[in-house]
Coordinates of C-alpha atoms in Angstrom, one line a residue:
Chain A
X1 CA 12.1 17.3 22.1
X2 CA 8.1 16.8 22.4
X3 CA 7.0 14.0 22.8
X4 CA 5.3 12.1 19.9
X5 CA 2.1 11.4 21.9
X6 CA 1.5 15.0 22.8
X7 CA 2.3 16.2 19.1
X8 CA -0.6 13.7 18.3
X9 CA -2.7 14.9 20.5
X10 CA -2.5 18.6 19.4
X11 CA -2.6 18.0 15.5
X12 CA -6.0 15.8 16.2
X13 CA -7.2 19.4 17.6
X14 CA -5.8 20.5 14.3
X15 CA -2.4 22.3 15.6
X16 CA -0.4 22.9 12.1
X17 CA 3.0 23.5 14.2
X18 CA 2.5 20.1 15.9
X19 CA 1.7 18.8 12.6
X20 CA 5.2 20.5 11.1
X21 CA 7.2 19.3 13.8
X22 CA 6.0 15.6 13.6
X23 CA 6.5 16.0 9.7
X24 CA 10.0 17.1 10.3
X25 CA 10.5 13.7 12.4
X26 CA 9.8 11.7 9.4
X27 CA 10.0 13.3 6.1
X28 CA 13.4 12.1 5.1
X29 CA 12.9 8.8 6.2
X30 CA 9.8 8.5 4.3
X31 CA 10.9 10.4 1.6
X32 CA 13.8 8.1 0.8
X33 CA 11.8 5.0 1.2
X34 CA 9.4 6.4 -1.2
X35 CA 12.1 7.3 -3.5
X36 CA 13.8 3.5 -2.8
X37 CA 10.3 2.0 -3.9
X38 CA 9.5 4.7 -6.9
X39 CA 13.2 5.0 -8.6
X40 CA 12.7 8.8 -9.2
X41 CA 12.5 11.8 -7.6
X42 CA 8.9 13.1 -9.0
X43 CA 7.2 10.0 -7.9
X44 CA 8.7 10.4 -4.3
X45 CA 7.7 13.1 -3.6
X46 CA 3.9 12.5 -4.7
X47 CA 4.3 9.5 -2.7
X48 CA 5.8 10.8 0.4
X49 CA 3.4 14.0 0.7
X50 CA 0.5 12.1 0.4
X51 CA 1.5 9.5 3.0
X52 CA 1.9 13.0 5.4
X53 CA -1.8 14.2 4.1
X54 CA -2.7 10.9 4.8
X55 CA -0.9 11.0 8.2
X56 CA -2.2 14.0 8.6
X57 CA -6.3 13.3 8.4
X58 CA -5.9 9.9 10.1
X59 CA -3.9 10.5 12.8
X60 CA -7.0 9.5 15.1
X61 CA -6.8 6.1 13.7
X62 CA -3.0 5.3 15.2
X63 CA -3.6 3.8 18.2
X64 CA 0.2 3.5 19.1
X65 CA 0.3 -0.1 19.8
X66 CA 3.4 0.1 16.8
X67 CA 5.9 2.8 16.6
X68 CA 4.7 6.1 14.8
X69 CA 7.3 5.0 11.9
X70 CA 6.0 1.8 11.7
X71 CA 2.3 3.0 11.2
X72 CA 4.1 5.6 8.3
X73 CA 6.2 2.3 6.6
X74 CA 3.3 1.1 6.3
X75 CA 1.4 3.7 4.8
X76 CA 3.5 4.0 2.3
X77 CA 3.6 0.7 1.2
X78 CA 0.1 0.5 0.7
X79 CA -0.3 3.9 -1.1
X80 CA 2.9 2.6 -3.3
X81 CA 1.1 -0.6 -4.1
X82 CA -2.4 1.4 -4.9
X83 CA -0.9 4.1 -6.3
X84 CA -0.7 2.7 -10.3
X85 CA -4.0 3.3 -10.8
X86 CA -2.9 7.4 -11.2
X87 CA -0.1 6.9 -13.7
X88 CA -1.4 9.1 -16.3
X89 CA -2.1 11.8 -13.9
X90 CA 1.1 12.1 -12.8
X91 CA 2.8 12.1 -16.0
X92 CA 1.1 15.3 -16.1
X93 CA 2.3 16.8 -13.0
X94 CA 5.9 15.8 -13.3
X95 CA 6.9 18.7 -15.6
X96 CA 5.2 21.1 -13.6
X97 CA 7.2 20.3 -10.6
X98 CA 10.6 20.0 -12.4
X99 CA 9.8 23.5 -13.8
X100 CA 8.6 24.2 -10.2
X101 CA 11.8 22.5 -8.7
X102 CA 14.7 23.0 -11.0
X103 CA 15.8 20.2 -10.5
X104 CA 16.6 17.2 -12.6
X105 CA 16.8 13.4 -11.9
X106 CA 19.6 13.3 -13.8
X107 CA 21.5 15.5 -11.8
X108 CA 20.3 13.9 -8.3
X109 CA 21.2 10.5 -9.6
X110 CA 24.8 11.0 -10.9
X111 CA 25.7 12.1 -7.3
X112 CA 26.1 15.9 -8.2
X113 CA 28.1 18.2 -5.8
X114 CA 31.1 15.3 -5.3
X115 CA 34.5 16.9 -5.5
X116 CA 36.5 14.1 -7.7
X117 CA 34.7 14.6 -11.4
X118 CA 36.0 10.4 -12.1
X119 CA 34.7 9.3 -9.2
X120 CA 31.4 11.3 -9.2
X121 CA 30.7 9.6 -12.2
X122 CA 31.6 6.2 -11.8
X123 CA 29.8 6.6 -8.5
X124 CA 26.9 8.1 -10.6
X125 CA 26.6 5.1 -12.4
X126 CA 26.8 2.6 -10.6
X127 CA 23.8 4.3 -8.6
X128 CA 21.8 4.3 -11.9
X129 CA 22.7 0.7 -12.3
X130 CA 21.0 -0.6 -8.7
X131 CA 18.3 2.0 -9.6
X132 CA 17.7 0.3 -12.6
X133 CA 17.9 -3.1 -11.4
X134 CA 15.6 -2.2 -8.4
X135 CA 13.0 -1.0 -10.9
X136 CA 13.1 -4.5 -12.9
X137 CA 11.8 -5.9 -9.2
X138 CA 7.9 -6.2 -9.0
X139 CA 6.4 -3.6 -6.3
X140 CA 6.2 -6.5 -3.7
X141 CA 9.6 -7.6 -4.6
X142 CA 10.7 -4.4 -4.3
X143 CA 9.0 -3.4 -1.3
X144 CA 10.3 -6.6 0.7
X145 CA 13.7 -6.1 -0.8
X146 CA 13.9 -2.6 0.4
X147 CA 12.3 -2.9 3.8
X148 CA 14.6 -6.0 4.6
X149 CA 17.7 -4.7 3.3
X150 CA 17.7 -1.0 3.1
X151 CA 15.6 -0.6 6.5
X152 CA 16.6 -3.9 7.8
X153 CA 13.2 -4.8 9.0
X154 CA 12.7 -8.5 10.1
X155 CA 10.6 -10.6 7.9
X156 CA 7.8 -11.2 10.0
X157 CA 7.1 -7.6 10.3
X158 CA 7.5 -7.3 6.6
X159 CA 4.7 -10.1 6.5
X160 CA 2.8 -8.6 8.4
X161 CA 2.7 -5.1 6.7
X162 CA 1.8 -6.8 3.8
X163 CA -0.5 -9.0 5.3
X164 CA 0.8 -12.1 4.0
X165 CA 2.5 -14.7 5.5
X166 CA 6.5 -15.3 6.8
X167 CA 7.1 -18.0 3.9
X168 CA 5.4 -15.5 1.5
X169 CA 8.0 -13.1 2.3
X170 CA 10.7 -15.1 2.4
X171 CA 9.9 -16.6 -1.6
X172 CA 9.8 -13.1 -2.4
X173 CA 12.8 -12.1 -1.2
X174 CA 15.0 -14.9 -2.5
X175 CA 13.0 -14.0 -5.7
X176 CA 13.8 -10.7 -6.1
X177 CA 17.7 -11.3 -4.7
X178 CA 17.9 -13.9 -7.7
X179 CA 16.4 -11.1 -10.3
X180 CA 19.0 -8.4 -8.9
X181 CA 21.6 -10.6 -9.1
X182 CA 20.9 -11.7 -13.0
X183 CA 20.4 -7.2 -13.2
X184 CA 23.9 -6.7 -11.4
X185 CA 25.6 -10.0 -13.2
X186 CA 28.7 -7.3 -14.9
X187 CA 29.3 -6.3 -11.8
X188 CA 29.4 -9.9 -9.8
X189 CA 32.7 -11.0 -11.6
X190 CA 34.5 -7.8 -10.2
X191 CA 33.6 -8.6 -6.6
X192 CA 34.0 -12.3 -6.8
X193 CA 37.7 -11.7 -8.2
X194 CA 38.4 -9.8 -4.9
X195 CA 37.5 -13.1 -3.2
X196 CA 34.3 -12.5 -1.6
Chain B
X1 CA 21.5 -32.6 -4.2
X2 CA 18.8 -33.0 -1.4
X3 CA 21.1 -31.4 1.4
X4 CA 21.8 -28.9 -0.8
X5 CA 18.5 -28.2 -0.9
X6 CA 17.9 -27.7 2.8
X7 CA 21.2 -25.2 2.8
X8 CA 19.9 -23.5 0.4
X9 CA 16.9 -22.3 2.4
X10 CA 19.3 -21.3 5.1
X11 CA 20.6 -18.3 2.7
X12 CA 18.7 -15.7 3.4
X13 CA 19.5 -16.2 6.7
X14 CA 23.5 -16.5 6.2
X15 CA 23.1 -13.3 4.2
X16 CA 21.3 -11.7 6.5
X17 CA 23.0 -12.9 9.8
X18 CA 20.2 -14.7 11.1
X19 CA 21.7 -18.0 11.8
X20 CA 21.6 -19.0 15.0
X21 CA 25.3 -20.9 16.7
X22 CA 24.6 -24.4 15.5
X23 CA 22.7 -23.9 12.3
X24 CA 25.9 -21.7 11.2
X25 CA 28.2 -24.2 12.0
X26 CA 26.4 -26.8 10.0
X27 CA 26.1 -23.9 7.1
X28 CA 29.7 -23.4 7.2
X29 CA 30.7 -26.7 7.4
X30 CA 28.7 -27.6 3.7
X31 CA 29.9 -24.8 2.2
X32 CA 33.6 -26.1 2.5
X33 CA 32.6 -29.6 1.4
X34 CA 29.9 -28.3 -1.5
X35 CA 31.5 -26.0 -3.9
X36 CA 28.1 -25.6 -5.6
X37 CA 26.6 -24.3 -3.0
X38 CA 29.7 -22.1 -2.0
X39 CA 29.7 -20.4 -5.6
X40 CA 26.2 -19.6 -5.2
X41 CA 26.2 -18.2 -2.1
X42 CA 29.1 -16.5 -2.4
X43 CA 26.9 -14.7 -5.6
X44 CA 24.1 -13.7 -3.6
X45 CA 26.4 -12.2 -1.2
X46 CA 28.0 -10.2 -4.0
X47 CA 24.7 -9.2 -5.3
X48 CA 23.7 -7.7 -2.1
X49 CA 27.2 -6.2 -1.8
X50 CA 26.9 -4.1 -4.6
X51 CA 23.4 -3.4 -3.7
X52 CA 25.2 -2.0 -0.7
X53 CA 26.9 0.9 -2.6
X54 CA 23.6 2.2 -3.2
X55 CA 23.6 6.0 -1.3
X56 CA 21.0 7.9 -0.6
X57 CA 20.6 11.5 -3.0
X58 CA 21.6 14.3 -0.8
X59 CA 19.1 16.9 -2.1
X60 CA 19.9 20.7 -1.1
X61 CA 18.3 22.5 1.5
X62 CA 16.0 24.7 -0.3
X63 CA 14.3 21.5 -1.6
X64 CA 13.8 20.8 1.5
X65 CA 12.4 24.2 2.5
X66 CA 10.0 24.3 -0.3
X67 CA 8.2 20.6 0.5
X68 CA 6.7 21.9 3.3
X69 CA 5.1 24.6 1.1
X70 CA 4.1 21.9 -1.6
X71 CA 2.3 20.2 1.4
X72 CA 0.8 22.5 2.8
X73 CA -0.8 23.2 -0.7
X74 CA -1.9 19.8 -1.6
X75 CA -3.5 19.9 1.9
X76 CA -5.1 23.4 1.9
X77 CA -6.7 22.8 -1.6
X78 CA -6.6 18.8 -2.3
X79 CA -6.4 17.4 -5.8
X80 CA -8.5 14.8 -5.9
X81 CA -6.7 12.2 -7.6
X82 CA -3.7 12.4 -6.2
X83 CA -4.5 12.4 -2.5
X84 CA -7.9 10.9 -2.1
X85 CA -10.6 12.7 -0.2
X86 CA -9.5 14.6 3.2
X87 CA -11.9 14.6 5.8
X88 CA -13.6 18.5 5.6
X89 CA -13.2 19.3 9.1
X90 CA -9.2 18.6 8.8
X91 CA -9.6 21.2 5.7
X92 CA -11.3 23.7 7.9
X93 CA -9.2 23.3 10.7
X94 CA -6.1 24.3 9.0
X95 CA -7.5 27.3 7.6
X96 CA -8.7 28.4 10.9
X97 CA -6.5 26.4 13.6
X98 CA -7.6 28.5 16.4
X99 CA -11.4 27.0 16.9
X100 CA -11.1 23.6 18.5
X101 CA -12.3 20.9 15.8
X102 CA -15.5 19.7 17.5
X103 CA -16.7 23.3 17.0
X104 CA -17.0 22.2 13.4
X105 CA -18.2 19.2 13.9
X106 CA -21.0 20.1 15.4
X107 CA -21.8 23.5 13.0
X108 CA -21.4 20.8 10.7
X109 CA -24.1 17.9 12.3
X110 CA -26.1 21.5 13.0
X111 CA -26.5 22.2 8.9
X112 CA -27.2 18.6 8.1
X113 CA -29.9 18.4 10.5
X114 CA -31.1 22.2 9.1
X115 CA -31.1 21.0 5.5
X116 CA -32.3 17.6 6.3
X117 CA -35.2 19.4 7.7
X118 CA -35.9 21.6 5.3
X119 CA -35.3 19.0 2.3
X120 CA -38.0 16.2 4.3
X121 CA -40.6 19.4 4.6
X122 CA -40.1 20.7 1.0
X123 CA -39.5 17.6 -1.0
X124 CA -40.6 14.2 0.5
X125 CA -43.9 16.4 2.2
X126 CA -46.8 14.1 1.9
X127 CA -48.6 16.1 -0.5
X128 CA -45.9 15.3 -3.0
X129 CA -46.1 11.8 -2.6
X130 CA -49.3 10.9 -4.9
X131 CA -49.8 7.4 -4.6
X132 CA -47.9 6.2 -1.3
X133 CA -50.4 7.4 0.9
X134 CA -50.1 4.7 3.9
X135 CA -49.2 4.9 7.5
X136 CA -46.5 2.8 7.7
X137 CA -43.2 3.6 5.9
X138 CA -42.9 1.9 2.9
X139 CA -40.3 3.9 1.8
X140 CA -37.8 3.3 4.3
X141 CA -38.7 -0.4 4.1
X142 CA -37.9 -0.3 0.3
X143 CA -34.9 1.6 0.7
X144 CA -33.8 -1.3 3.4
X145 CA -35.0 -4.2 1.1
X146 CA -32.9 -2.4 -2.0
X147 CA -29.9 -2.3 0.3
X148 CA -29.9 -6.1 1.3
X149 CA -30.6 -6.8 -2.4
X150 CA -27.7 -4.4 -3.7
X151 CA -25.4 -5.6 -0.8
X152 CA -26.6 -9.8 -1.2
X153 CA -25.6 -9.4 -5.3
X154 CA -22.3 -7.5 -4.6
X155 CA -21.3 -10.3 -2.2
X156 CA -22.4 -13.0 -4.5
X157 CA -20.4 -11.7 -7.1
X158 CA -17.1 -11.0 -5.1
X159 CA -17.7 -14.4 -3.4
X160 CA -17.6 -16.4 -7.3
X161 CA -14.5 -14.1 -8.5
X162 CA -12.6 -15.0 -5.0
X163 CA -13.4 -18.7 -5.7
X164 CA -12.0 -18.5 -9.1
X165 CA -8.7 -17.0 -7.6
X166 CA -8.6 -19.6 -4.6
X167 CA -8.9 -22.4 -6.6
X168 CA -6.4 -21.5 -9.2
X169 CA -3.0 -23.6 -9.0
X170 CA -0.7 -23.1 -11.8
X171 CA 0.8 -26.4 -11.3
X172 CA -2.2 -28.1 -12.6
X173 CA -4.6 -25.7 -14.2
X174 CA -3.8 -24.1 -17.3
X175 CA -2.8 -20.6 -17.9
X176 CA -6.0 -19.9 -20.0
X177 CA -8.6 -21.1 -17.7
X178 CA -7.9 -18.1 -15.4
X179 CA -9.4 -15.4 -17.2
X180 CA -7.2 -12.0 -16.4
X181 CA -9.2 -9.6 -18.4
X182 CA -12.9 -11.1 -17.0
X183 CA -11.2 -10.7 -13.4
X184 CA -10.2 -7.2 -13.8
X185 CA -13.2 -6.0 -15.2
X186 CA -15.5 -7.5 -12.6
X187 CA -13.3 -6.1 -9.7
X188 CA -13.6 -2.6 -11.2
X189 CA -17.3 -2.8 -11.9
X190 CA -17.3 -4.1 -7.8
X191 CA -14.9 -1.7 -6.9
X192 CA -17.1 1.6 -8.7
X193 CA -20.1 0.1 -5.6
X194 CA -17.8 -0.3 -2.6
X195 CA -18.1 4.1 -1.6
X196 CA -21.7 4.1 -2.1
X197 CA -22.6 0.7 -0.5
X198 CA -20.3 1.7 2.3
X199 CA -22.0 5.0 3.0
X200 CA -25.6 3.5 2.9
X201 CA -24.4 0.7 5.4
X202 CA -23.3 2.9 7.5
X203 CA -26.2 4.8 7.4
X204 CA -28.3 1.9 8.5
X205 CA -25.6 1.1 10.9
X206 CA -24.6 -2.4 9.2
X207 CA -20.7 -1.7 10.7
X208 CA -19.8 -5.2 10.3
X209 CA -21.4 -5.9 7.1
X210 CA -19.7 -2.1 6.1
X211 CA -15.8 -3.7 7.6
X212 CA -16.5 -6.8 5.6
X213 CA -16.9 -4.8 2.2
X214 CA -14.1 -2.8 3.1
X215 CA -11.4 -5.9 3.5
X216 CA -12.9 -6.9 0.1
X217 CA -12.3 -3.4 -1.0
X218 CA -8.5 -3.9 -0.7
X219 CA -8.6 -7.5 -2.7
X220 CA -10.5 -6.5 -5.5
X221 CA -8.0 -3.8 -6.0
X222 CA -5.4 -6.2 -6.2
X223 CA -7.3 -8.0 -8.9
X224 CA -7.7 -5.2 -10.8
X225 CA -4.2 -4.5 -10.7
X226 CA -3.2 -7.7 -11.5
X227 CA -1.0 -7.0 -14.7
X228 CA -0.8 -10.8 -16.2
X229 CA -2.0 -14.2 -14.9
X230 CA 1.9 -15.3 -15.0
X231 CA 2.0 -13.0 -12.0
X232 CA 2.1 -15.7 -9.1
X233 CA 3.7 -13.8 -6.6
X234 CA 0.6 -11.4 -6.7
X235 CA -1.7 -13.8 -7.7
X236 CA -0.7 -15.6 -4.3
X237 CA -0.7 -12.2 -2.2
X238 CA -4.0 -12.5 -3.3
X239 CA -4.8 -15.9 -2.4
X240 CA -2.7 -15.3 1.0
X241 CA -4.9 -12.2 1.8
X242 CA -8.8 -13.4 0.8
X243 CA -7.2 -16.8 3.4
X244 CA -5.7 -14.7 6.2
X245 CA -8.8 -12.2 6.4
X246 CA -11.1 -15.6 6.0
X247 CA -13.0 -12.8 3.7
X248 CA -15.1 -16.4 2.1
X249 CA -16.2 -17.8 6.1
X250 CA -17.3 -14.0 6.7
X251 CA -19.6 -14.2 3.7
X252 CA -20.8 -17.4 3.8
X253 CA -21.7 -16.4 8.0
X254 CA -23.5 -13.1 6.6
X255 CA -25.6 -14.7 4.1
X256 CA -26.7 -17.4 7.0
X257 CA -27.2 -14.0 8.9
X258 CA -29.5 -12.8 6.4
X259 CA -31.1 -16.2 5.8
X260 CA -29.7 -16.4 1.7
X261 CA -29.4 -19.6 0.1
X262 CA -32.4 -21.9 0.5
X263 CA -34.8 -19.5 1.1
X264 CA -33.0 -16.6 -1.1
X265 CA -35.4 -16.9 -4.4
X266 CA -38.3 -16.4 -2.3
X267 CA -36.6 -13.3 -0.7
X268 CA -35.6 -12.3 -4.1
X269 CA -39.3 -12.3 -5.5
X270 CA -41.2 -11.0 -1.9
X271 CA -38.5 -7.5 -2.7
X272 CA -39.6 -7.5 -6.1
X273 CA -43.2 -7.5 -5.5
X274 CA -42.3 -4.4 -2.7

């Protein structure tokens, strides 16, 4: 595998292949962090390819003192938290790329492809259920909530991707656990009964 | 209820496993004496299990395949509103990858310089100019004194809409006395200068002055995002950003750069008379 710093080097020279190969490094991960912060499939993808074209003409400006991944988290946060500004403009592209796609959210979120029919769609909704209550989060609640728990990323780094402080973080977080938690109440009794 | 209190700010770390030896002995310890505290805990804990059984979408391959494509597209010919502007030499580059990317650059400095030329010959000649007829360059000077006056108003203005968001406190101001809609609209009107301040800064090679904007850039989108004044937690990402950058210190030392304040009005009238 080449390494990162090379690949850098060449797509600053403007090499498309090193571009595609750093790309392949990291679309899923930023794909699904997109699609953990947007709640639908449209949105993540409009989010994740512009954190690449964004990668992609600033890649100058990473000076590698934090991880490649790191610099790419964090670009996607801030595009996420700047991006509602564009709302109505991407109303109007969704059904272009669905056509484009054939594919529906409906069909990515209620697990499609599993082999039990009962279990695919209890499985189904319960994914719609912590999709729904991650969308009742604010985007910095969400953001932190994500980062910290789905990406398991200590506070202070959250902090400072967000540039606010430790304590900051730590509010939100306990904020946005209390919020998920009054989403989620149906489900609490169920796991408390199996003495948790 | 006041140990509870400190055990309760140990939770996030219990949930998360961060508890050092002795601070999870203590933790465990309340918990079998508080049954409060216990039920709540054992809540959040169940919360974040089920938040656990979250999986990721396994999308097929030829979604996959086709993203690449859909990039490539969005990069080749950009839409404007979705993925900002991409530097033209980037956009050259990947049409024709095999010329190294200075070679651009410089073809590119080459037909500025050409039209600059040709545009200072043509339009600004002296024969065109009627009435400024003098040796010295008033026009540049002008242009300069416009700037600082343009760039003095745009901090003044930022500098009284930070105060207001500083100096709110919830606890003891009342809801009405932060204005939401006033905010918004003066960040956006602030926010429609930032490109074109930026550019002439950097034209007259004012970097720092051009960074400072640029910090303030990021705040006063945040303020016109800002969805309702009940909004604490981004009302005090705001507060926590305009501390951390000290964005208020850096205007306060640029206007003592520039010599603003006492001797500002005079300032203000000598560039109107220019």
């Amino acid at each position: 595998m080449i390494d990162e710093s090379i690949l850098i080097k060449k797509i600053n020279c403007g090499d498309k292949d090193a571009f595609r190969q750093l790309f392949e490094r990291y679309t899923q991960k930023i794909f699904y962090l997109s699609l953990d912060l947007t709640g639908n499939h449209q949105d993540a993808e409009d989010l994740s390819q512009e954190v690449f074209i964004k990668m992609y003409n600033n890649i100058q400006q990473f000076k590698g003192e934090a991880s490649l991944g790191s610099w790419l988290y964090r670009i996607t946060v801030n595009t996420f938290l700047n991006k509602r500004n564009r709302k109505s403009f991407n109303i109007i592209r969704k059904s272009k790329d669905l056509d484009k796609l054939n594919l529906s959210n409906e069909a990515l979120s209620q697990g499609a492809g599993r082999e039990d029919p009962e279990e695919s769609t209890r499985s189904g909704i319960i994914q719609k259920h912590i999709n729904t209550a991650l969308q009742k989060l604010s985007k910095k609640e969400r953001i932190v909530f994500v980062l910290r728990h789905y990406n398991e990323y200590p506070l202070k780094e959250i902090a400072e991707q967000l540039n606010v402080s430790t304590g900051t973080v730590k509010s939100t977080l306990f904020r946005s656990l209390k919020k998920l938690q009054k989403e989620l109440s149906f489900y609490k009794e169920e796991i408390l009964g199996e003495g948790v | 209820m006041r140990t509870c209190k400190k055990y309760e700010n140990l939770f996030l770390k219990a949930l998360y496993d961060d508890l050092n030896d002795k601070e999870r002995s203590q933790f465990q310890n309340h918990l079998k004496e508080c049954e409060a505290c216990k039920l709540r805990y054992n809540r959040y804990k169940a919360t974040l299990q089920i938040m656990d059984r979250k999986q990721d979408q396994e999308l097929p391959q030829e979604y996959w395949d086709s993203y690449w494509d859909r990039l490539l597209d969005k990069i080749e010919t950009p839409e404007k509103d979705v993925i900002g502007s991409a530097p033209k030499d980037k956009k050259f580059t990947i049409m024709f990858p095999s010329l190294p990317s200075w070679s651009y650059k410089l073809g590119f400095a080459l037909g500025v310089l050409v039209i600059g030329i040709f545009l200072g010959r043509t339009i600004f000649s002296p024969s065109s100019e009627p009435v400024n007829d003098k040796k010295s360059s008033p026009h540049t000077y002008g242009t300069m004194a416009a700037l600082e006056t343009r760039t003095h108003r745009f901090l003044e203005k930022s500098k009284i809409l930070l105060l207001g968001i500083i100096n709110y406190d919830p606890d003891t101001d009342e809801i009405s006395s932060f204005n939401l809609d006033s905010n918004r609209e003066v960040s956006q009107h602030l926010i429609q200068d930032v490109h074109s301040l930026q550019e002439d800064l950097e034209k007259t090679s004012q970097r720092k002055l051009g960074r400072l904007i640029s910090e303030l850039e990021l705040i006063l989108l945040q303020i016109a995002n800002l969805e309702s004044e009940k909004d604490m937690e981004q009302i005090e990402m705001i507060q926590s950003g305009v501390r951390q950058k000290s964005i208020l210190m850096k205007i306060t030392v640029n206007e003592m750069e520039k010599g603003y304040g006492l001797h500002k009005d005079a300032k203000e009238q000598n560039q109107k008379t220019i």
